[in-house]
Amino acid sequence: MSVDTRQRKAERIRHLLETEGDSVHKNTQVFNNGRYESTADLEDYEELKDEARAIKEDAIERLPELVNQVTETVEANGGTVYIADDAADANRYVTEVADGRDVVKSKSMTSEEIEVNESLEASGSDVWETDLAEFVLQVADEAPSHIVAPAIHKSREEIAELFNAYFEPEKPLETAQELTQFAREYLGEKFVDAEVGMTGANFVTADTGTLALVTSEGNARKCVQATDTHVAVAGVEKIIPRVEDLQPFVELIGRSGTGQDITSYVSLFTPPGDSPTFDVDDELGSGDEREFHLVLIDNGRMEMREDDQLRETLYCIRCSACANSCANFQHVGGHAFGGETYSGGIATGWEAGVHGADSAAEFNDLCTGCSRCVNQCPVNIDIPWINTVVRDRINRGKDGDLDFLVKGLTPDEEPGGVDLQKRLFGNFDTLAKLGSAFAPLSNWVAQAGPARSLMERTLGVDSRRELPEFERESLVEWFKNRGPQVDPEEARRQVALYPDAYTNYVRTERGKAAIRVLEALDVRVDVPSAGESGRAPLSQGMVATAQSNAEDVYDALAPAVAAGHDVVVVEPSDLAMFHREYERLLPEDNYTALKNHSYEILEYVYGLLENGADINALPDGDDMQIAYHSHCQQRTLNLEPYTLAVLEDCGFDVRTSDVECCGMAGSFGYKSEYYELSIDVGETLVDQFTTENTADRTVVASGTSCLEQLDALLTRRPAHPVRLLDT
């Protein structure tokens, strides 16, 4: 990426932070909090997610069969089905059906995908969006910034200013009630004039030809009932086998998207209906004249179905939970974190599948792989993995003319076209080894002004971000010289402490503290030379390198696992690699063995104490006041409670942050194009740690990135929780 490109991207993000960030953040927080409250009321929440996932897996597996079935069903009901190969094919058919007549539309991201409005207008139709948010954007001539709440980036004041300037009402509009009343009356006239109603479909049932529409305003019903011709556009992936299969989705979609137990309207249409129609003179018709056209759109979906890595994208029910739960999205919205149509975490899969890799490349790096979205997705899609795979394909799709130069000269498995910035951060383990070998000279050179300026220009490493300082003696070297301190015959357990790259070369004090804490609880510790877990290259989309790293790490830890020893990990993101990503990078038996024997350090201490270890061997917290922030992937793995329990049992007074992300996200916070976004996200956490009740507390965080960000933004130096337990 060139300097100019990085600067343009940074300027774009800065603009959106200033103009749209506050509205997006406020509204996504409402959705998030609502989701937590609503899903907590479901005793069978996880079971419903599993059921929904199973239905989608089955539907996509049998998709050609279901397309044929729904075609037969709808036609038997009196409707027409058209299978569109792509956007142009769909638009041609829809414009022929409309034939220049006026069209009213309810919200449909699929219609946004194919840009049907432009085709209809070009053919002479007058087209009006009747969803309030879509109406606002139509008037503003803007694209949606959110797949459920398209105008989430606009405040009430901005909408009032827009309406007053565009419509020039006799009395200026100000309140939400005035704005909605005006829109209702204005669009009411459009419903009267329209002859064609266009909707999307959240789900289409193959057995009955029923369309399920989940809305908050009821305008979809008007689009269907107030017009003679109903055109529904839907991706082929919206088909599910049976009408009974709707149940888990109805339970989940509102809760996951907007935090509602159920949306205001859940409409089931089995068109064409038989309700009366009205002609232009308001004469009542029989209803027999009603037409229904179901336009099922491929537009790359069948290719996605055959793609083992993108296939999961088709399970998406467009709820927006991934966007709402993403810290980066919360601060910039879909106009940055989005492509031609779709936004949020799952957008990478959709954009790559229906618009191509170039569209996904524009925003793909905004997914940091933190995995916060994983537990929120109602169909358990591994969204970070989809983002990683597409990032890898983007890397490999670049010019490979330099392959001969990098082959054998770089410590990775990637082609020559990989961006230098990605290559730098993806090979952090090699960088750390060199930095440690030449420390402290390497630290002095790296921090010097000319070096920082050069790194910013050539590598996009922001000069405002303090670089890590490497230690001359690594943790592995220190332990080799020191040796274990607990006799194996007297040990309660034996463990291999995994030396992640940061703990091994930069923050060795936390590794030493972890060793001493374990030894205080009668655990015999070994520290094998295991190498970087693959997290660093994976974050850059360097999947082959990550797999190579994973294989090396497993080989280093396998003897301990085979001996029945446990693996203890200090850095949560590396444990997440062992428990999640290694399933895709290692043979099944190796993955399972490592997953079943690996633990986060405070999780392991908790287990020791629960099984008889003497808590008096650890220091008394003596009501020391702590402000604690848990790492993103620690939360995804549900490990935060163990840290809290250990600290509280040891006598510490702990307050936790409600903010779920620090904004650093490994290398993300170092990149010049994303530095200001990283800081903006981090300031939300800082606000929680500088209140009257937290300003004087010792700040503690479990993740490397969290510690770096808090160290940069606070005047107090944060610590890893294991250091509080070190005597």
XYZ file of C-alpha atoms in Angstrom:
727
model
C 0.000 0.000 0.000
C 1.443 3.367 -1.005
C 1.937 6.311 1.327
C -0.799 8.219 -0.523
C -3.235 5.324 -0.160
C -2.554 5.069 3.571
C -3.051 8.799 3.972
C -6.316 8.757 2.024
C -7.607 5.878 4.120
C -6.593 7.651 7.332
C -8.292 10.860 6.184
C -11.471 8.966 5.291
C -11.585 7.309 8.708
C -10.852 10.611 10.442
C -13.737 12.237 8.544
C -16.169 9.466 9.502
C -15.053 9.529 13.134
C -15.880 13.237 13.209
C -19.121 13.196 11.204
C -20.783 9.819 11.797
C -18.933 8.158 14.662
C -21.004 9.518 17.544
C -24.341 8.477 16.037
C -23.095 5.038 15.044
C -21.554 4.411 18.457
C -24.639 5.530 20.348
C -27.017 3.401 18.299
C -24.903 0.253 18.163
C -24.547 0.394 21.941
C -28.333 0.431 22.241
C -28.526 -2.637 19.991
C -25.711 -4.374 21.880
C -27.152 -3.805 25.329
C -30.566 -4.888 24.092
C -29.100 -8.081 22.653
C -27.390 -8.981 25.922
C -30.588 -8.419 27.894
C -32.890 -10.159 25.428
C -30.755 -13.242 24.827
C -30.207 -13.609 28.582
C -33.940 -14.248 28.884
C -33.691 -17.274 26.593
C -32.919 -20.409 28.585
C -32.288 -22.298 25.347
C -30.316 -19.572 23.554
C -27.367 -21.773 22.573
C -29.691 -24.619 21.566
C -31.671 -22.257 19.328
C -28.444 -21.112 17.672
C -27.409 -24.705 17.074
C -30.852 -25.487 15.618
C -30.747 -22.453 13.322
C -27.256 -23.394 12.190
C -28.326 -26.946 11.416
C -31.286 -25.722 9.339
C -29.076 -23.404 7.301
C -26.413 -26.064 6.802
C -29.059 -28.461 5.521
C -30.683 -25.820 3.311
C -27.430 -24.778 1.635
C -26.415 -28.421 1.173
C -29.744 -29.111 -0.591
C -30.062 -25.712 -2.250
C -30.568 -26.810 -5.894
C -33.288 -29.204 -4.737
C -34.968 -26.495 -2.637
C -34.853 -23.986 -5.501
C -36.754 -26.486 -7.661
C -39.207 -27.209 -4.845
C -40.022 -23.576 -4.104
C -40.423 -22.905 -7.830
C -43.002 -25.675 -8.124
C -44.767 -24.538 -4.941
C -45.031 -20.856 -5.868
C -46.191 -21.639 -9.379
C -48.795 -24.033 -8.006
C -49.999 -21.177 -5.780
C -50.443 -18.985 -8.863
C -47.204 -17.009 -8.747
C -44.151 -16.824 -10.986
C -40.552 -17.635 -10.081
C -37.576 -16.266 -11.954
C -34.032 -17.466 -11.243
C -31.648 -14.594 -12.006
C -28.044 -15.420 -12.816
C -26.724 -12.036 -11.798
C -27.715 -8.442 -11.028
C -28.208 -7.464 -14.665
C -30.446 -10.470 -15.284
C -32.528 -9.700 -12.195
C -32.903 -6.029 -13.091
C -33.952 -6.831 -16.637
C -36.737 -9.087 -15.366
C -37.932 -6.681 -12.664
C -38.051 -3.705 -15.039
C -40.049 -5.774 -17.534
C -42.563 -6.663 -14.814
C -42.814 -3.051 -13.620
C -43.171 -1.778 -17.193
C -42.733 1.853 -16.198
C -45.322 1.749 -13.401
C -44.750 3.431 -10.040
C -43.033 1.244 -7.446
C -43.031 1.324 -3.646
C -40.340 -0.705 -1.877
C -39.730 -2.046 1.573
C -36.193 -2.437 2.883
C -34.124 -5.031 1.037
C -30.332 -5.332 1.066
C -30.562 -7.700 -1.890
C -32.225 -4.952 -3.931
C -29.348 -2.689 -2.864
C -26.916 -5.361 -4.026
C -28.360 -5.465 -7.554
C -29.044 -1.670 -7.659
C -32.554 -2.254 -8.929
C -33.742 1.293 -8.182
C -31.452 2.718 -10.818
C -32.695 0.243 -13.423
C -36.342 0.913 -12.612
C -35.905 4.669 -12.762
C -34.032 4.414 -16.056
C -36.992 2.507 -17.497
C -39.473 5.209 -16.462
C -40.715 3.989 -13.077
C -41.083 6.328 -10.118
C -39.506 4.403 -7.208
C -39.904 5.181 -3.511
C -38.338 3.554 -0.482
C -40.989 3.274 2.233
C -38.792 2.131 5.133
C -38.167 5.347 7.071
C -34.390 4.970 7.196
C -34.185 4.003 3.534
C -36.433 6.964 2.684
C -34.026 9.254 4.539
C -31.103 7.866 2.541
C -33.011 8.126 -0.727
C -33.609 11.798 -0.053
C -29.972 12.278 1.024
C -28.685 10.230 -1.948
C -26.518 8.158 0.385
C -25.747 4.459 0.723
C -26.791 2.477 3.812
C -24.227 2.289 6.600
C -25.761 -0.704 8.396
C -27.589 -3.770 7.091
C -30.500 -3.459 9.548
C -30.534 0.247 10.446
C -29.422 1.861 7.162
C -29.336 5.451 8.488
C -27.691 4.625 11.811
C -25.048 7.247 11.066
C -27.546 10.118 11.049
C -28.846 11.992 14.080
C -32.367 13.345 14.446
C -31.024 16.866 13.965
C -29.326 15.907 10.707
C -32.490 14.266 9.393
C -34.551 17.341 10.309
C -32.088 19.576 8.500
C -32.225 17.278 5.464
C -36.039 17.168 5.301
C -36.419 20.905 5.824
C -33.958 21.661 3.038
C -35.347 19.084 0.600
C -39.109 19.352 1.153
C -39.373 22.947 2.431
C -42.390 22.306 4.719
C -44.471 25.280 5.836
C -43.368 24.711 9.424
C -39.818 23.431 10.050
C -39.677 19.848 11.273
C -37.805 19.265 14.528
C -38.987 16.376 16.687
C -38.882 12.679 15.901
C -42.674 12.621 15.946
C -42.864 15.461 13.418
C -40.347 13.787 11.134
C -42.083 10.412 11.168
C -45.527 11.965 10.748
C -44.313 13.921 7.733
C -42.748 10.808 6.189
C -45.889 8.762 6.852
C -48.120 11.293 5.098
C -45.724 11.834 2.206
C -45.224 8.124 1.581
C -48.930 7.453 2.048
C -49.536 9.317 -1.193
C -46.922 7.174 -2.917
C -48.694 4.006 -1.793
C -51.918 5.298 -3.335
C -50.245 6.007 -6.670
C -48.093 2.863 -6.897
C -49.101 -0.246 -8.824
C -46.066 -2.372 -8.006
C -44.925 -3.293 -4.500
C -41.426 -4.626 -4.036
C -40.126 -6.448 -0.971
C -37.232 -8.591 0.036
C -37.595 -11.729 2.120
C -35.880 -12.725 5.335
C -36.769 -16.345 4.630
C -38.588 -18.279 1.912
C -40.051 -21.686 2.791
C -39.757 -24.271 0.063
C -42.698 -26.409 1.140
C -45.376 -23.676 1.132
C -43.839 -20.820 -0.871
C -44.229 -18.566 2.163
C -42.227 -15.353 2.520
C -41.262 -14.330 6.051
C -40.666 -10.605 6.471
C -39.349 -9.281 9.777
C -39.840 -5.510 10.052
C -40.306 -2.705 12.533
C -42.646 -0.411 10.604
C -45.241 -2.488 8.781
C -44.466 -0.828 5.464
C -43.740 -4.179 3.845
C -47.361 -5.170 4.390
C -48.510 -2.010 2.666
C -46.181 -2.651 -0.270
C -47.835 -6.042 -0.702
C -51.461 -5.148 -0.001
C -51.724 -1.683 -1.550
C -50.497 -2.738 -5.000
C -51.673 -5.112 -7.697
C -48.257 -6.586 -8.420
C -45.891 -7.895 -5.763
C -42.249 -8.482 -6.697
C -40.076 -10.138 -4.043
C -36.318 -10.249 -4.581
C -34.247 -12.637 -2.497
C -30.923 -14.372 -2.667
C -31.262 -18.101 -3.211
C -29.702 -18.644 0.238
C -32.884 -17.309 1.872
C -34.701 -20.582 1.138
C -35.272 -22.937 4.065
C -37.018 -26.309 3.783
C -40.200 -25.987 5.853
C -42.432 -23.330 7.335
C -41.868 -24.979 10.738
C -38.167 -24.152 10.374
C -38.952 -20.465 10.862
C -39.331 -20.885 14.634
C -35.699 -20.565 15.800
C -35.038 -17.727 13.369
C -38.017 -15.707 14.592
C -36.739 -16.185 18.138
C -33.201 -15.117 17.245
C -33.244 -12.494 14.501
C -34.751 -9.596 16.466
C -32.785 -10.366 19.604
C -29.530 -10.647 17.678
C -30.018 -7.552 15.556
C -31.748 -4.840 17.546
C -32.142 -6.412 20.974
C -35.912 -6.857 20.633
C -37.554 -10.027 21.896
C -39.525 -9.910 18.681
C -39.768 -7.215 16.043
C -42.924 -5.151 15.670
C -44.077 -7.083 12.619
C -43.436 -10.684 11.633
C -45.369 -11.102 8.391
C -45.907 -14.414 6.638
C -47.146 -14.083 3.045
C -48.021 -16.981 0.792
C -48.633 -14.963 -2.362
C -50.372 -14.178 -4.526
C -52.946 -13.094 -1.967
C -56.657 -12.782 -2.554
C -57.361 -9.531 -0.705
C -59.210 -6.883 -2.746
C -57.320 -4.522 -5.023
C -58.072 -0.892 -5.859
C -57.916 0.698 -9.263
C -57.000 4.314 -9.961
C -60.588 5.393 -9.264
C -60.573 3.620 -5.885
C -62.925 0.979 -7.245
C -62.781 -2.260 -5.264
C -61.496 -5.265 -7.205
C -61.830 -8.971 -6.543
C -58.207 -9.695 -5.855
C -58.020 -12.208 -8.677
C -55.933 -9.737 -10.661
C -53.037 -9.870 -8.220
C -49.639 -10.860 -9.613
C -46.719 -12.265 -7.663
C -43.159 -12.604 -8.914
C -40.446 -14.210 -6.802
C -37.032 -13.286 -8.173
C -34.402 -15.617 -6.734
C -30.923 -14.242 -7.266
C -27.722 -16.196 -7.686
C -25.179 -13.419 -8.382
C -22.245 -15.525 -7.194
C -24.020 -17.453 -4.455
C -23.837 -20.857 -6.104
C -20.080 -20.391 -6.503
C -19.892 -19.440 -2.821
C -21.745 -22.660 -2.026
C -18.979 -24.638 -3.748
C -16.254 -22.671 -1.937
C -15.353 -24.445 1.310
C -14.197 -21.190 2.910
C -16.966 -18.805 1.784
C -19.846 -21.285 2.058
C -20.528 -20.298 5.672
C -21.382 -16.784 4.532
C -24.593 -18.185 3.033
C -25.791 -19.147 6.523
C -26.002 -15.427 7.389
C -29.503 -14.165 8.262
C -28.525 -10.473 7.965
C -29.137 -9.647 11.644
C -26.133 -7.253 12.041
C -24.962 -8.703 15.379
C -21.428 -8.925 13.995
C -21.444 -5.227 13.131
C -23.005 -4.115 16.396
C -20.511 -6.085 18.495
C -17.435 -4.897 16.579
C -15.527 -2.046 18.217
C -14.205 -0.697 14.930
C -17.657 -0.720 13.348
C -19.087 1.000 16.432
C -16.802 3.971 15.817
C -16.872 4.388 12.011
C -19.923 2.471 10.761
C -20.477 0.824 7.419
C -19.305 3.709 5.270
C -15.784 2.672 6.290
C -16.381 -0.906 7.423
C -18.283 -1.962 4.325
C -18.103 -2.500 0.584
C -20.423 -1.843 -2.331
C -23.472 -3.202 -0.458
C -22.752 -4.999 2.806
C -21.152 -3.835 6.036
C -19.764 -5.257 9.249
C -17.792 -8.421 9.880
C -19.755 -10.729 7.576
C -19.541 -8.180 4.767
C -16.148 -9.490 3.679
C -17.681 -12.824 2.718
C -20.641 -11.221 0.970
C -18.604 -8.648 -0.912
C -15.995 -11.170 -2.018
C -18.753 -13.524 -3.162
C -21.096 -11.161 -5.002
C -18.916 -8.185 -5.936
C -15.384 -9.575 -5.935
C -12.216 -9.411 -3.869
C -11.472 -5.792 -4.787
C -14.599 -4.613 -2.986
C -13.726 -6.678 0.096
C -10.138 -5.390 0.049
C -11.297 -1.845 0.705
C -12.318 -2.597 4.292
C -11.208 -6.137 5.129
C -8.353 -5.021 7.398
C -10.856 -3.375 9.752
C -11.647 -6.856 11.029
C -8.936 -7.475 13.618
C -9.890 -11.085 14.289
C -10.757 -10.302 17.904
C -13.599 -12.891 17.698
C -16.110 -10.786 19.661
C -18.643 -11.407 16.896
C -18.334 -15.190 17.075
C -20.461 -15.685 20.176
C -23.001 -13.093 19.002
C -23.774 -14.653 15.609
C -27.132 -16.494 15.839
C -25.948 -19.168 13.400
C -22.400 -19.553 14.777
C -20.552 -18.362 11.677
C -16.787 -18.132 12.115
C -16.669 -14.597 10.766
C -13.014 -13.887 11.671
C -11.917 -16.929 9.684
C -13.837 -15.769 6.598
C -12.128 -12.395 6.888
C -8.742 -14.087 7.256
C -9.239 -16.329 4.225
C -10.336 -13.435 2.032
C -7.353 -11.399 3.263
C -5.092 -14.292 2.294
C -6.659 -14.420 -1.173
C -6.221 -10.690 -1.586
C -2.561 -11.082 -0.634
C -2.094 -13.885 -3.132
C -3.987 -12.084 -5.842
C -1.427 -9.315 -5.922
C 1.428 -9.162 -8.410
C 3.682 -12.158 -7.822
C 6.547 -10.990 -10.025
C 8.746 -10.650 -6.938
C 8.255 -14.257 -5.821
C 11.757 -15.218 -6.915
C 13.204 -12.484 -4.671
C 11.436 -13.525 -1.481
C 11.651 -17.288 -1.893
C 14.204 -18.440 0.657
C 14.960 -14.883 1.766
C 11.918 -14.274 3.972
C 10.943 -16.331 7.031
C 7.410 -16.939 5.751
C 5.477 -18.990 3.213
C 3.949 -16.066 1.297
C 4.240 -14.860 -2.316
C 6.190 -11.779 -3.330
C 3.195 -9.491 -3.734
C 2.341 -9.348 -0.025
C 2.301 -5.792 1.315
C 5.512 -4.976 3.208
C 3.544 -3.804 6.215
C 1.760 -7.150 6.458
C 5.005 -9.016 5.969
C 6.640 -7.057 8.789
C 3.904 -7.698 11.335
C 3.317 -11.258 10.145
C 6.934 -12.096 10.899
C 7.005 -10.530 14.371
C 8.706 -13.600 15.859
C 11.717 -13.167 13.565
C 11.745 -9.424 14.220
C 11.644 -10.053 17.972
C 14.497 -12.556 17.813
C 16.665 -10.059 15.980
C 15.612 -7.207 18.256
C 16.483 -9.256 21.323
C 19.809 -10.434 19.910
C 20.928 -6.862 19.291
C 19.282 -5.182 22.297
C 19.652 -2.550 23.618
C 21.165 -1.138 20.405
C 18.187 -2.313 18.366
C 15.785 -0.435 20.655
C 17.788 2.779 20.421
C 18.005 2.608 16.618
C 14.301 1.796 16.201
C 13.222 4.703 18.407
C 15.478 7.239 16.670
C 13.698 9.909 14.632
C 15.095 8.966 11.210
C 14.197 5.304 11.706
C 10.640 6.126 12.810
C 10.181 8.428 9.832
C 11.453 5.767 7.446
C 9.210 3.091 8.980
C 6.176 5.352 8.640
C 6.892 6.120 4.981
C 7.803 2.620 3.851
C 5.937 0.331 6.250
C 3.082 2.449 7.550
C 4.187 2.078 11.192
C 2.762 5.183 12.844
C 5.444 7.309 14.467
C 3.038 8.360 17.231
C 2.886 4.808 18.569
C 5.635 3.772 20.971
C 7.469 0.668 19.804
C 8.051 -2.349 22.046
C 11.495 -2.579 23.624
C 13.178 -5.950 23.306
C 15.031 -7.535 26.196
C 18.491 -8.980 25.656
C 17.775 -12.182 27.571
C 14.665 -14.038 26.429
C 12.387 -15.865 28.828
C 13.494 -19.205 27.357
C 17.149 -18.303 27.921
C 16.468 -17.086 31.464
C 14.661 -20.291 32.350
C 17.348 -22.472 30.771
C 19.935 -20.825 33.014
C 17.677 -20.945 36.081
C 16.004 -24.317 35.691
C 12.851 -25.695 37.367
C 12.479 -25.229 41.106
C 9.963 -27.944 42.033
C 10.963 -31.577 42.376
C 8.919 -33.742 39.997
C 8.238 -36.237 42.780
C 6.676 -33.530 44.941
C 4.896 -31.606 42.193
C 1.122 -31.281 42.224
C 1.150 -30.970 38.417
C 3.720 -30.560 35.645
C 3.282 -27.930 32.957
C 4.907 -26.491 29.883
C 4.621 -22.702 29.955
C 4.158 -21.561 26.366
C 6.522 -18.617 25.673
C 4.595 -16.430 23.229
C 6.755 -13.975 21.287
C 5.886 -10.972 23.445
C 6.367 -12.796 26.733
C 9.576 -14.328 25.449
C 11.260 -11.222 24.050
C 9.473 -8.090 25.302
C 7.553 -8.595 28.558
C 9.627 -11.343 30.127
C 8.687 -10.169 33.629
C 5.163 -11.535 33.245
C 6.510 -14.906 32.119
C 8.835 -15.047 35.116
C 5.942 -14.071 37.380
C 3.796 -16.859 35.904
C 6.543 -19.388 36.572
C 6.997 -18.277 40.174
C 3.235 -18.291 40.842
C 2.900 -21.826 39.494
C 5.890 -22.977 41.513
C 4.421 -21.421 44.655
C 1.450 -23.727 44.107
C 3.735 -26.774 43.800
C 3.712 -27.036 40.020
C 6.832 -28.085 38.163
C 7.354 -25.808 35.175
C 9.256 -26.226 31.938
C 9.590 -23.535 29.240
C 10.173 -25.119 25.828
C 11.428 -23.100 22.873
C 8.171 -23.176 20.956
C 8.097 -20.234 18.542
C 5.247 -17.873 17.642
C 1.758 -19.418 17.611
C 0.754 -18.176 14.148
C -1.459 -15.408 15.499
C 0.780 -12.702 13.986
C 0.777 -13.993 10.399
C -2.863 -15.035 10.608
C -3.852 -11.463 11.477
C -2.228 -10.348 8.218
C -3.958 -13.011 6.122
C -0.773 -15.079 5.834
C -2.491 -18.428 6.318
C 0.300 -20.670 4.995
C 2.785 -19.060 7.360
C 0.348 -19.379 10.258
C -0.077 -23.069 9.477
C 3.682 -23.583 9.396
C 3.994 -21.819 12.751
C 1.176 -23.913 14.213
C 2.885 -27.112 13.142
C 6.159 -26.005 14.739
C 4.446 -25.020 17.979
C 2.640 -28.341 18.174
C 5.904 -30.222 17.604
C 7.508 -28.252 20.459
C 4.619 -28.854 22.871
C 3.709 -32.407 21.822
C 6.196 -34.116 24.168
C 4.661 -32.375 27.175
C 1.140 -33.227 26.030
C 2.101 -36.856 25.370
C 3.568 -37.064 28.878
C 0.245 -35.956 30.339
C 1.501 -32.497 31.269
C -0.572 -29.349 30.877
C 0.220 -26.369 28.644
C -0.204 -22.970 30.317
C -0.494 -19.833 28.198
C 0.008 -16.233 29.337
C -1.352 -14.422 26.263
C -5.113 -15.021 25.646
C -4.911 -14.578 21.874
C -2.445 -17.465 21.664
C -4.681 -19.707 23.745
C -7.487 -18.757 21.344
C -5.263 -19.995 18.513
C -4.859 -23.347 20.291
C -8.589 -23.618 20.998
C -10.055 -22.188 17.784
C -7.858 -21.569 14.765
C -5.675 -24.658 15.200
C -8.763 -26.699 14.319
C -8.261 -25.392 10.773
C -4.460 -25.464 10.784
C -3.567 -28.829 12.352
C -4.631 -32.455 11.921
C -7.686 -33.201 14.044
C -5.898 -35.423 16.567
C -3.123 -32.888 17.159
C -5.591 -30.038 17.529
C -7.766 -31.950 19.975
C -4.825 -33.062 22.098
C -3.449 -29.532 22.434
C -6.843 -27.949 23.013
C -7.716 -30.408 25.762
C -4.427 -29.812 27.609
C -4.012 -26.018 27.321
C -5.140 -23.319 29.742
C -4.827 -19.592 30.322
C -2.603 -18.803 33.317
C -5.281 -17.474 35.689
C -7.704 -20.181 34.584
C -5.059 -22.714 35.564
C -4.372 -21.047 38.911
C -8.118 -21.126 39.596
C -8.198 -24.838 38.847
C -5.255 -25.478 41.166
C -6.919 -23.612 44.015
C -10.206 -25.417 43.432
C -8.370 -28.714 43.657
C -6.600 -28.142 46.950
C -3.645 -25.841 46.299
C -2.930 -23.522 49.210
C -4.126 -19.982 48.497
C -1.910 -18.780 51.337
C 1.066 -19.449 49.081
C -0.068 -16.405 47.085
C 0.188 -12.834 48.379
C -2.716 -11.251 50.257
C -4.305 -8.536 48.158
C -5.258 -6.689 51.348
C -8.174 -4.942 49.582
C -5.828 -3.421 47.007
C -8.051 -1.590 44.513
C -7.887 -2.966 40.980
C -9.436 -1.794 37.707
C -9.443 -4.842 35.435
C -9.891 -5.132 31.661
C -10.347 -8.525 30.064
C -8.982 -9.368 26.624
C -11.455 -9.821 23.721
C -10.569 -13.442 23.053
C -10.493 -14.151 26.768
C -14.165 -13.125 26.803
C -14.955 -15.219 23.733
C -13.494 -18.258 25.502
C -15.436 -17.344 28.679
C -12.251 -17.125 30.759
C -12.712 -13.727 32.419
C -14.565 -15.184 35.464
C -11.492 -17.209 36.452
C -9.273 -14.155 36.680
C -11.863 -12.268 38.681
C -12.392 -15.193 41.054
C -8.673 -15.633 41.733
C -8.060 -11.928 42.347
C -11.079 -11.590 44.626
C -10.242 -14.779 46.546
C -6.767 -13.383 47.114
C -8.262 -10.265 48.678
C -8.138 -7.733 45.844
C -10.976 -5.229 45.376
C -11.739 -5.565 41.649
C -13.780 -3.386 39.308
C -14.150 -4.514 35.721
C -14.610 -2.555 32.519
C -17.863 -2.751 30.598
C -15.943 -1.734 27.474
C -15.174 -4.887 25.545
C -12.278 -3.737 23.353
C -9.194 -1.622 23.934
C -8.775 -0.781 20.239
C -5.158 -1.911 19.919
C -5.739 -5.365 18.427
C -2.137 -6.414 17.968
C -0.556 -4.768 14.939
C -3.738 -2.834 14.067
C -2.927 0.039 16.430
C 0.547 0.442 14.939
C -0.701 0.971 11.386
C -0.720 4.623 10.364
C -3.992 4.340 8.440
C -5.779 2.989 11.531
C -3.948 4.709 14.384
C -6.618 7.333 15.040
C -9.408 4.759 14.966
C -7.437 2.621 17.409
C -7.038 5.583 19.766
C -10.709 6.542 19.442
C -11.774 3.042 20.468
C -9.232 3.070 23.295
C -10.488 6.358 24.691
C -13.807 4.685 25.474
C -11.962 2.311 27.786
C -9.902 5.116 29.251
C -13.100 6.951 30.153
C -14.073 4.005 32.344
C -10.708 3.920 34.083
C -10.590 7.639 34.862
C -13.852 8.053 36.747
C -14.022 9.102 40.379
C -14.306 5.434 41.385
C -11.512 4.088 39.177
C -8.959 6.899 38.736
C -6.799 5.774 41.656
C -7.018 2.043 41.074
C -4.156 -0.085 39.785
C -4.959 -0.947 36.179
C -4.693 -4.606 35.278
C -5.200 -6.255 31.885
C -4.642 -9.778 30.608
C -3.818 -9.111 26.958
C -0.602 -7.793 25.438
C -2.458 -5.384 23.176
C -4.619 -4.167 26.045
C -1.536 -3.474 28.155
C 0.124 -1.572 25.301
C -2.932 0.576 24.634
C -3.579 1.366 28.287
C 0.097 2.138 28.819
C -0.081 4.649 25.963
C -3.314 6.320 27.070
C -3.063 6.337 30.879
C -0.572 7.958 33.222
C -0.596 4.764 35.330
C 1.423 1.823 34.067
C -0.844 -1.242 33.771
C 0.171 -4.739 34.810
C -0.704 -8.310 33.927
C -2.801 -9.902 36.720
C -0.283 -12.691 37.264
C 2.230 -10.121 38.471
C -0.071 -9.252 41.381
C 0.162 -12.882 42.514
C 3.944 -13.042 42.301
C 5.697 -12.984 45.670
